[in-house]
């Protein structure tokens, strides 16, 4: 009986049961190059998808836009969401809805919640080390030092949650039948433009202070090094931080910062990571709604600030920048 004819254009293997080894190798190599084939160990690599973090969820941007994030050596790492103005407005709305509940929690409870963030980061330390090393072009030892200090910084600021009111508050002597107290209260909703060059430690150092004081936050992550910030949101999402208290967007600062600064529902703005050429216009836009402004220390630059310096980065004044002082009168004997 005659052997069946091969389909036109095909090559049978020498045993007549399948494609040649050369053809399989060629197809497999191309699939791996496209990210669809087996990686080392014979399995398909599961690529991570980076999204924005709004209201405790990880929605896709309504714009559908993204941009390529590269390592310090120029190697493409991932596509990050290029958030739109609507995404920013959604984040502000979520933060506003969460502000009252977070601010009304006891100071001790807020400290416990933020300490839990440090606990969860400790369990994912190796992942953070790898991402910080890639983003900032560092050796693993140096990246590990930065990650360790970021975890420690959560702990340090969490410890101030139930102490800052004792330091800033006072009982004021008055010549009447009244008690007079000055008490710090949260400002409300804080916009944080994260440092550009310190992808994790700088971000934590600017995010923790407003949270400790009971404020909700909208963060614009580092534009060039956003991946550790998104991994941090995965920690926040599985911690005890209520939905909407922290919202993180990635994208172009020149597009998003002016919108954040002009938003009438934002009560304070941390301009640390604002590009220098935008700083004047941003502060003028913030002044229209009498927005509080938190700036870098005088003479400090984003690129040269030493975030590992505890004396420079662990400061109760950074918490006080997002607190309002309320003075109340209370009749004696009532």
mmCIF file of C-alpha atoms in Angstrom:
data_model
loop_
_atom_site.group_PDB
_atom_site.id
_atom_site.type_symbol
_atom_site.label_atom_id
_atom_site.label_comp_id
_atom_site.label_asym_id
_atom_site.label_seq_id
_atom_site.Cartn_x
_atom_site.Cartn_y
_atom_site.Cartn_z
ATOM 1 C CA UNK A 1 0.000 0.000 0.000
ATOM 2 C CA UNK A 2 1.387 3.398 -0.988
ATOM 3 C CA UNK A 3 2.377 5.796 1.797
ATOM 4 C CA UNK A 4 0.064 8.836 2.214
ATOM 5 C CA UNK A 5 1.229 11.981 0.481
ATOM 6 C CA UNK A 6 2.653 14.805 2.595
ATOM 7 C CA UNK A 7 0.785 18.126 2.550
ATOM 8 C CA UNK A 8 2.407 20.548 0.160
ATOM 9 C CA UNK A 9 5.094 22.715 1.801
ATOM 10 C CA UNK A 10 5.578 20.435 4.844
ATOM 11 C CA UNK A 11 8.690 18.592 5.938
ATOM 12 C CA UNK A 12 8.328 15.223 7.570
ATOM 13 C CA UNK A 13 10.790 14.033 10.180
ATOM 14 C CA UNK A 14 13.036 11.106 9.351
ATOM 15 C CA UNK A 15 10.701 8.732 11.222
ATOM 16 C CA UNK A 16 7.673 10.061 9.300
ATOM 17 C CA UNK A 17 5.733 11.050 12.447
ATOM 18 C CA UNK A 18 6.209 14.809 12.869
ATOM 19 C CA UNK A 19 8.068 17.987 11.918
ATOM 20 C CA UNK A 20 11.826 18.012 11.860
ATOM 21 C CA UNK A 21 13.885 18.891 14.944
ATOM 22 C CA UNK A 22 15.206 21.927 13.118
ATOM 23 C CA UNK A 23 11.667 23.218 12.471
ATOM 24 C CA UNK A 24 10.595 22.718 16.095
ATOM 25 C CA UNK A 25 13.710 24.512 17.321
ATOM 26 C CA UNK A 26 13.065 27.425 15.000
ATOM 27 C CA UNK A 27 9.418 27.810 16.094
ATOM 28 C CA UNK A 28 10.240 27.439 19.801
ATOM 29 C CA UNK A 29 13.042 29.998 19.623
ATOM 30 C CA UNK A 30 10.733 32.519 17.981
ATOM 31 C CA UNK A 31 7.990 31.893 20.572
ATOM 32 C CA UNK A 32 10.413 32.471 23.440
ATOM 33 C CA UNK A 33 11.611 35.685 21.800
ATOM 34 C CA UNK A 34 8.011 36.895 21.653
ATOM 35 C CA UNK A 35 7.423 36.019 25.286
ATOM 36 C CA UNK A 36 5.010 33.176 24.462
ATOM 37 C CA UNK A 37 7.256 30.183 24.681
ATOM 38 C CA UNK A 38 8.810 28.110 27.455
ATOM 39 C CA UNK A 39 11.366 29.884 29.596
ATOM 40 C CA UNK A 40 14.147 28.233 31.546
ATOM 41 C CA UNK A 41 12.940 24.964 33.047
ATOM 42 C CA UNK A 42 10.527 24.284 30.198
ATOM 43 C CA UNK A 43 7.658 26.492 31.398
ATOM 44 C CA UNK A 44 6.078 29.650 30.040
ATOM 45 C CA UNK A 45 7.052 32.747 32.007
ATOM 46 C CA UNK A 46 4.103 34.573 33.561
ATOM 47 C CA UNK A 47 4.676 38.230 32.822
ATOM 48 C CA UNK A 48 3.485 40.744 35.409
ATOM 49 C CA UNK A 49 0.903 43.331 34.395
ATOM 50 C CA UNK A 50 1.331 46.724 36.077
ATOM 51 C CA UNK A 51 -1.805 48.775 36.704
ATOM 52 C CA UNK A 52 -2.864 51.860 38.611
ATOM 53 C CA UNK A 53 -4.253 51.532 42.140
ATOM 54 C CA UNK A 54 -7.499 53.403 42.836
ATOM 55 C CA UNK A 55 -9.967 52.814 45.640
ATOM 56 C CA UNK A 56 -8.398 49.511 46.650
ATOM 57 C CA UNK A 57 -8.723 48.130 43.111
ATOM 58 C CA UNK A 58 -6.369 47.729 40.139
ATOM 59 C CA UNK A 59 -8.399 49.115 37.221
ATOM 60 C CA UNK A 60 -7.193 49.488 33.683
ATOM 61 C CA UNK A 61 -6.792 53.090 32.609
ATOM 62 C CA UNK A 62 -9.813 54.430 30.775
ATOM 63 C CA UNK A 63 -7.370 55.827 28.210
ATOM 64 C CA UNK A 64 -5.875 52.443 27.365
ATOM 65 C CA UNK A 65 -2.447 54.085 27.124
ATOM 66 C CA UNK A 66 0.873 52.761 28.384
ATOM 67 C CA UNK A 67 4.556 53.578 28.156
ATOM 68 C CA UNK A 68 7.717 51.503 28.255
ATOM 69 C CA UNK A 69 9.649 51.429 31.528
ATOM 70 C CA UNK A 70 13.336 50.608 31.166
ATOM 71 C CA UNK A 71 16.032 49.542 33.585
ATOM 72 C CA UNK A 72 18.900 51.874 34.394
ATOM 73 C CA UNK A 73 20.924 50.283 31.569
ATOM 74 C CA UNK A 74 18.150 50.880 29.042
ATOM 75 C CA UNK A 75 16.772 47.339 28.991
ATOM 76 C CA UNK A 76 12.964 47.371 28.617
ATOM 77 C CA UNK A 77 11.320 45.961 31.752
ATOM 78 C CA UNK A 78 7.566 46.391 31.384
ATOM 79 C CA UNK A 79 4.744 48.560 30.173
ATOM 80 C CA UNK A 80 3.339 50.895 32.824
ATOM 81 C CA UNK A 81 -0.060 52.539 32.669
ATOM 82 C CA UNK A 82 -0.054 56.079 31.374
ATOM 83 C CA UNK A 83 -2.817 57.416 33.583
ATOM 84 C CA UNK A 84 -5.204 60.026 32.235
ATOM 85 C CA UNK A 85 -6.822 63.093 33.776
ATOM 86 C CA UNK A 86 -9.956 61.030 34.382
ATOM 87 C CA UNK A 87 -7.926 58.413 36.256
ATOM 88 C CA UNK A 88 -6.589 61.216 38.433
ATOM 89 C CA UNK A 89 -10.068 62.551 39.123
ATOM 90 C CA UNK A 90 -11.225 59.024 40.015
ATOM 91 C CA UNK A 91 -8.296 58.686 42.435
ATOM 92 C CA UNK A 92 -9.129 62.005 44.102
ATOM 93 C CA UNK A 93 -12.769 60.945 44.447
ATOM 94 C CA UNK A 94 -11.744 57.649 46.069
ATOM 95 C CA UNK A 95 -9.343 59.402 48.440
ATOM 96 C CA UNK A 96 -11.946 61.963 49.445
ATOM 97 C CA UNK A 97 -14.423 59.222 50.258
ATOM 98 C CA UNK A 98 -11.886 57.447 52.484
ATOM 99 C CA UNK A 99 -10.465 60.522 54.252
ATOM 100 C CA UNK A 100 -13.020 60.866 57.034
ATOM 101 C CA UNK A 101 -12.971 57.219 58.042
ATOM 102 C CA UNK A 102 -9.173 57.059 58.182
ATOM 103 C CA UNK A 103 -8.868 60.363 60.028
ATOM 104 C CA UNK A 104 -11.433 59.278 62.633
ATOM 105 C CA UNK A 105 -9.580 56.118 63.559
ATOM 106 C CA UNK A 106 -7.633 56.166 66.775
ATOM 107 C CA UNK A 107 -3.990 57.120 66.458
ATOM 108 C CA UNK A 108 -2.963 53.770 67.942
ATOM 109 C CA UNK A 109 -4.968 51.894 65.313
ATOM 110 C CA UNK A 110 -3.383 53.868 62.475
ATOM 111 C CA UNK A 111 0.030 52.971 63.859
ATOM 112 C CA UNK A 112 -0.904 49.288 63.954
ATOM 113 C CA UNK A 113 -2.169 49.385 60.377
ATOM 114 C CA UNK A 114 1.023 51.006 59.064
ATOM 115 C CA UNK A 115 3.177 48.583 61.037
ATOM 116 C CA UNK A 116 1.338 45.800 59.218
ATOM 117 C CA UNK A 117 2.529 47.288 55.913
ATOM 118 C CA UNK A 118 6.114 46.863 57.130
ATOM 119 C CA UNK A 119 5.403 43.248 58.067
ATOM 120 C CA UNK A 120 4.107 42.431 54.595
ATOM 121 C CA UNK A 121 7.005 44.184 52.879
ATOM 122 C CA UNK A 122 9.373 42.072 54.957
ATOM 123 C CA UNK A 123 7.826 38.953 53.422
ATOM 124 C CA UNK A 124 8.339 40.270 49.860
ATOM 125 C CA UNK A 125 11.747 41.758 50.424
ATOM 126 C CA UNK A 126 13.510 39.790 47.665
ATOM 127 C CA UNK A 127 11.021 40.992 45.061
ATOM 128 C CA UNK A 128 11.498 44.598 46.120
ATOM 129 C CA UNK A 129 15.286 44.171 46.053
ATOM 130 C CA UNK A 130 15.190 42.875 42.476
ATOM 131 C CA UNK A 131 12.940 45.701 41.277
ATOM 132 C CA UNK A 132 14.876 48.466 43.012
ATOM 133 C CA UNK A 133 18.175 47.072 41.689
ATOM 134 C CA UNK A 134 16.846 47.070 38.122
ATOM 135 C CA UNK A 135 15.165 50.459 38.385
ATOM 136 C CA UNK A 136 18.091 52.307 39.922
ATOM 137 C CA UNK A 137 20.997 50.368 38.419
ATOM 138 C CA UNK A 138 22.325 49.145 41.770
ATOM 139 C CA UNK A 139 24.065 46.048 43.039
ATOM 140 C CA UNK A 140 21.862 43.716 45.058
ATOM 141 C CA UNK A 141 23.644 44.603 48.302
ATOM 142 C CA UNK A 142 22.922 48.303 47.857
ATOM 143 C CA UNK A 143 19.335 47.655 46.768
ATOM 144 C CA UNK A 144 18.797 45.430 49.794
ATOM 145 C CA UNK A 145 19.996 48.219 52.063
ATOM 146 C CA UNK A 146 17.467 50.603 50.523
ATOM 147 C CA UNK A 147 14.616 48.106 50.843
ATOM 148 C CA UNK A 148 15.522 47.301 54.456
ATOM 149 C CA UNK A 149 15.533 50.983 55.282
ATOM 150 C CA UNK A 150 12.161 51.474 53.554
ATOM 151 C CA UNK A 151 10.666 48.777 55.792
ATOM 152 C CA UNK A 152 12.270 50.315 58.858
ATOM 153 C CA UNK A 153 10.932 53.722 57.870
ATOM 154 C CA UNK A 154 7.349 52.447 57.930
ATOM 155 C CA UNK A 155 8.008 51.208 61.458
ATOM 156 C CA UNK A 156 9.554 54.514 62.552
ATOM 157 C CA UNK A 157 6.665 56.627 61.280
ATOM 158 C CA UNK A 158 4.056 54.154 62.560
ATOM 159 C CA UNK A 159 5.505 54.638 66.029
ATOM 160 C CA UNK A 160 4.734 58.374 65.839
ATOM 161 C CA UNK A 161 1.017 57.853 65.198
ATOM 162 C CA UNK A 162 0.016 58.056 68.877
ATOM 163 C CA UNK A 163 2.744 60.489 69.894
ATOM 164 C CA UNK A 164 2.560 63.380 67.443
ATOM 165 C CA UNK A 165 -0.537 64.866 69.136
ATOM 166 C CA UNK A 166 1.279 64.935 72.468
ATOM 167 C CA UNK A 167 4.213 66.791 70.908
ATOM 168 C CA UNK A 168 2.187 69.318 68.914
ATOM 169 C CA UNK A 169 -0.905 69.661 71.102
ATOM 170 C CA UNK A 170 -1.126 71.812 74.215
ATOM 171 C CA UNK A 171 -3.292 72.935 77.108
ATOM 172 C CA UNK A 172 -3.274 76.699 77.029
ATOM 173 C CA UNK A 173 -3.608 78.824 80.205
ATOM 174 C CA UNK A 174 -6.473 81.314 79.991
ATOM 175 C CA UNK A 175 -7.910 83.745 82.557
ATOM 176 C CA UNK A 176 -11.495 82.455 82.532
ATOM 177 C CA UNK A 177 -13.678 79.527 83.547
ATOM 178 C CA UNK A 178 -12.709 77.568 80.463
ATOM 179 C CA UNK A 179 -10.184 74.980 79.401
ATOM 180 C CA UNK A 180 -8.378 75.888 76.207
ATOM 181 C CA UNK A 181 -6.820 73.079 74.151
ATOM 182 C CA UNK A 182 -4.909 73.034 70.872
ATOM 183 C CA UNK A 183 -5.265 69.721 69.035
ATOM 184 C CA UNK A 184 -3.770 68.579 65.700
ATOM 185 C CA UNK A 185 -6.204 67.228 63.114
ATOM 186 C CA UNK A 186 -5.692 65.791 59.609
ATOM 187 C CA UNK A 187 -5.639 68.257 56.741
ATOM 188 C CA UNK A 188 -7.714 65.860 54.628
ATOM 189 C CA UNK A 189 -6.610 64.786 51.145
ATOM 190 C CA UNK A 190 -2.922 65.052 50.259
ATOM 191 C CA UNK A 191 -1.416 64.815 46.785
ATOM 192 C CA UNK A 192 2.130 63.414 46.762
ATOM 193 C CA UNK A 193 4.400 63.835 43.745
ATOM 194 C CA UNK A 194 6.907 61.110 44.560
ATOM 195 C CA UNK A 195 10.667 61.594 44.253
ATOM 196 C CA UNK A 196 11.841 60.735 40.752
ATOM 197 C CA UNK A 197 15.179 59.123 41.542
ATOM 198 C CA UNK A 198 14.396 57.073 44.670
ATOM 199 C CA UNK A 199 11.825 54.547 43.512
ATOM 200 C CA UNK A 200 10.949 52.992 46.887
ATOM 201 C CA UNK A 201 12.726 54.514 49.891
ATOM 202 C CA UNK A 202 12.001 58.080 48.799
ATOM 203 C CA UNK A 203 8.390 57.172 48.064
ATOM 204 C CA UNK A 204 7.867 55.562 51.479
ATOM 205 C CA UNK A 205 9.556 58.515 53.203
ATOM 206 C CA UNK A 206 7.060 60.945 51.630
ATOM 207 C CA UNK A 207 3.981 58.689 51.776
ATOM 208 C CA UNK A 208 4.174 57.640 55.428
ATOM 209 C CA UNK A 209 4.014 61.124 57.055
ATOM 210 C CA UNK A 210 0.578 62.173 55.717
ATOM 211 C CA UNK A 211 -0.832 58.704 56.420
ATOM 212 C CA UNK A 212 0.391 58.768 60.027
ATOM 213 C CA UNK A 213 -1.466 62.037 60.551
ATOM 214 C CA UNK A 214 -4.744 60.552 59.306
ATOM 215 C CA UNK A 215 -4.816 61.929 55.756
ATOM 216 C CA UNK A 216 -5.780 60.065 52.594
ATOM 217 C CA UNK A 217 -3.307 60.262 49.720
ATOM 218 C CA UNK A 218 -3.111 60.341 45.922
ATOM 219 C CA UNK A 219 0.413 59.502 44.741
ATOM 220 C CA UNK A 220 1.992 60.230 41.375
ATOM 221 C CA UNK A 221 4.773 57.651 41.266
ATOM 222 C CA UNK A 222 8.216 58.158 39.772
ATOM 223 C CA UNK A 223 7.774 58.472 36.021
ATOM 224 C CA UNK A 224 10.993 56.708 35.049
ATOM 225 C CA UNK A 225 11.099 54.186 37.931
ATOM 226 C CA UNK A 226 7.470 53.343 38.792
ATOM 227 C CA UNK A 227 7.569 49.558 39.182
ATOM 228 C CA UNK A 228 8.504 49.348 42.900
ATOM 229 C CA UNK A 229 5.631 51.754 43.623
ATOM 230 C CA UNK A 230 3.115 49.425 41.966
ATOM 231 C CA UNK A 231 4.506 46.448 43.862
ATOM 232 C CA UNK A 232 4.038 48.492 47.036
ATOM 233 C CA UNK A 233 0.354 48.925 46.154
ATOM 234 C CA UNK A 234 0.011 45.134 46.076
ATOM 235 C CA UNK A 235 1.244 45.158 49.672
ATOM 236 C CA UNK A 236 -1.184 47.935 50.602
ATOM 237 C CA UNK A 237 -4.072 46.066 48.975
ATOM 238 C CA UNK A 238 -3.451 43.006 51.163
ATOM 239 C CA UNK A 239 -2.783 44.976 54.339
ATOM 240 C CA UNK A 240 -5.267 46.595 56.699
ATOM 241 C CA UNK A 241 -5.095 49.991 54.970
ATOM 242 C CA UNK A 242 -8.717 50.810 54.031
ATOM 243 C CA UNK A 243 -9.625 51.058 50.362
ATOM 244 C CA UNK A 244 -9.131 54.548 48.977
ATOM 245 C CA UNK A 245 -6.765 55.774 51.682
ATOM 246 C CA UNK A 246 -3.809 55.347 49.304
ATOM 247 C CA UNK A 247 -4.181 55.683 45.531
ATOM 248 C CA UNK A 248 -1.202 55.393 43.180
ATOM 249 C CA UNK A 249 -0.990 56.493 39.541
ATOM 250 C CA UNK A 250 1.792 56.071 37.006
ATOM 251 C CA UNK A 251 2.274 58.226 33.947
ATOM 252 C CA UNK A 252 3.660 61.512 32.685
ATOM 253 C CA UNK A 253 4.165 64.097 35.413
ATOM 254 C CA UNK A 254 3.902 67.002 32.993
ATOM 255 C CA UNK A 255 0.408 65.795 32.143
ATOM 256 C CA UNK A 256 -0.839 64.897 35.634
ATOM 257 C CA UNK A 257 0.855 67.243 38.117
ATOM 258 C CA UNK A 258 -0.875 70.462 36.916
ATOM 259 C CA UNK A 259 -4.255 68.719 37.151
ATOM 260 C CA UNK A 260 -3.539 67.514 40.687
ATOM 261 C CA UNK A 261 -2.355 70.967 41.755
ATOM 262 C CA UNK A 262 -5.478 72.658 40.359
ATOM 263 C CA UNK A 263 -7.974 70.162 41.788
ATOM 264 C CA UNK A 264 -10.163 71.988 44.306
ATOM 265 C CA UNK A 265 -10.767 68.820 46.353
ATOM 266 C CA UNK A 266 -7.073 68.386 47.215
ATOM 267 C CA UNK A 267 -6.141 69.981 50.535
ATOM 268 C CA UNK A 268 -2.330 69.713 50.477
ATOM 269 C CA UNK A 269 0.347 68.966 47.924
ATOM 270 C CA UNK A 270 3.818 67.504 48.358
ATOM 271 C CA UNK A 271 5.850 68.950 45.472
ATOM 272 C CA UNK A 272 9.074 67.024 46.142
ATOM 273 C CA UNK A 273 9.083 65.220 42.796
ATOM 274 C CA UNK A 274 7.682 68.047 40.667
ATOM 275 C CA UNK A 275 10.045 68.827 37.756
ATOM 276 C CA UNK A 276 11.818 72.116 38.373
ATOM 277 C CA UNK A 277 10.442 73.729 35.231
ATOM 278 C CA UNK A 278 6.866 73.103 36.466
ATOM 279 C CA UNK A 279 7.334 74.106 40.091
ATOM 280 C CA UNK A 280 6.317 77.777 39.860
ATOM 281 C CA UNK A 281 3.203 77.124 37.765
ATOM 282 C CA UNK A 282 2.192 74.224 40.011
ATOM 283 C CA UNK A 283 2.442 76.278 43.191
ATOM 284 C CA UNK A 284 0.484 79.132 41.606
ATOM 285 C CA UNK A 285 -2.264 76.690 40.602
ATOM 286 C CA UNK A 286 -2.335 75.280 44.144
ATOM 287 C CA UNK A 287 -2.638 78.791 45.596
ATOM 288 C CA UNK A 288 -6.014 79.291 43.880
ATOM 289 C CA UNK A 289 -7.610 76.799 46.287
ATOM 290 C CA UNK A 290 -5.418 77.814 49.266
ATOM 291 C CA UNK A 291 -3.739 74.417 49.146
ATOM 292 C CA UNK A 292 -1.011 73.655 51.686
ATOM 293 C CA UNK A 293 2.393 73.071 50.056
ATOM 294 C CA UNK A 294 5.147 70.779 51.355
ATOM 295 C CA UNK A 295 8.510 71.448 49.724
ATOM 296 C CA UNK A 296 11.963 69.897 49.835
ATOM 297 C CA UNK A 297 14.310 71.182 52.549
ATOM 298 C CA UNK A 298 16.106 74.328 51.448
ATOM 299 C CA UNK A 299 19.051 73.487 49.220
ATOM 300 C CA UNK A 300 18.009 69.855 48.712
ATOM 301 C CA UNK A 301 17.690 68.386 45.225
ATOM 302 C CA UNK A 302 15.786 65.298 44.195
ATOM 303 C CA UNK A 303 18.790 63.611 42.628
ATOM 304 C CA UNK A 304 21.283 64.273 45.434
ATOM 305 C CA UNK A 305 19.185 63.871 48.578
ATOM 306 C CA UNK A 306 20.426 61.027 50.797
ATOM 307 C CA UNK A 307 17.345 59.008 51.747
ATOM 308 C CA UNK A 308 19.502 56.669 53.836
ATOM 309 C CA UNK A 309 20.289 59.545 56.197
ATOM 310 C CA UNK A 310 17.838 58.952 59.045
ATOM 311 C CA UNK A 311 18.401 62.399 60.537
ATOM 312 C CA UNK A 312 17.352 63.975 57.240
ATOM 313 C CA UNK A 313 14.464 61.615 56.376
ATOM 314 C CA UNK A 314 12.877 60.661 59.685
ATOM 315 C CA UNK A 315 11.331 63.922 60.802
ATOM 316 C CA UNK A 316 8.189 64.602 62.853
ATOM 317 C CA UNK A 317 7.963 67.939 61.024
ATOM 318 C CA UNK A 318 7.059 66.019 57.878
ATOM 319 C CA UNK A 319 4.000 64.677 59.716
ATOM 320 C CA UNK A 320 3.151 68.133 61.070
ATOM 321 C CA UNK A 321 3.155 69.548 57.528
ATOM 322 C CA UNK A 322 -0.158 67.759 56.903
ATOM 323 C CA UNK A 323 -1.885 68.608 60.180
ATOM 324 C CA UNK A 324 -4.177 71.518 61.046
ATOM 325 C CA UNK A 325 -4.088 72.921 64.586
ATOM 326 C CA UNK A 326 -7.569 73.315 66.070
ATOM 327 C CA UNK A 327 -8.108 75.285 69.276
ATOM 328 C CA UNK A 328 -11.202 74.530 71.337
ATOM 329 C CA UNK A 329 -12.731 76.106 74.466
ATOM 330 C CA UNK A 330 -14.457 73.898 77.005
ATOM 331 C CA UNK A 331 -16.276 75.120 80.123
ATOM 332 C CA UNK A 332 -14.787 73.941 83.415
ATOM 333 C CA UNK A 333 -17.036 71.523 85.276
ATOM 334 C CA UNK A 334 -19.032 70.481 82.184
#
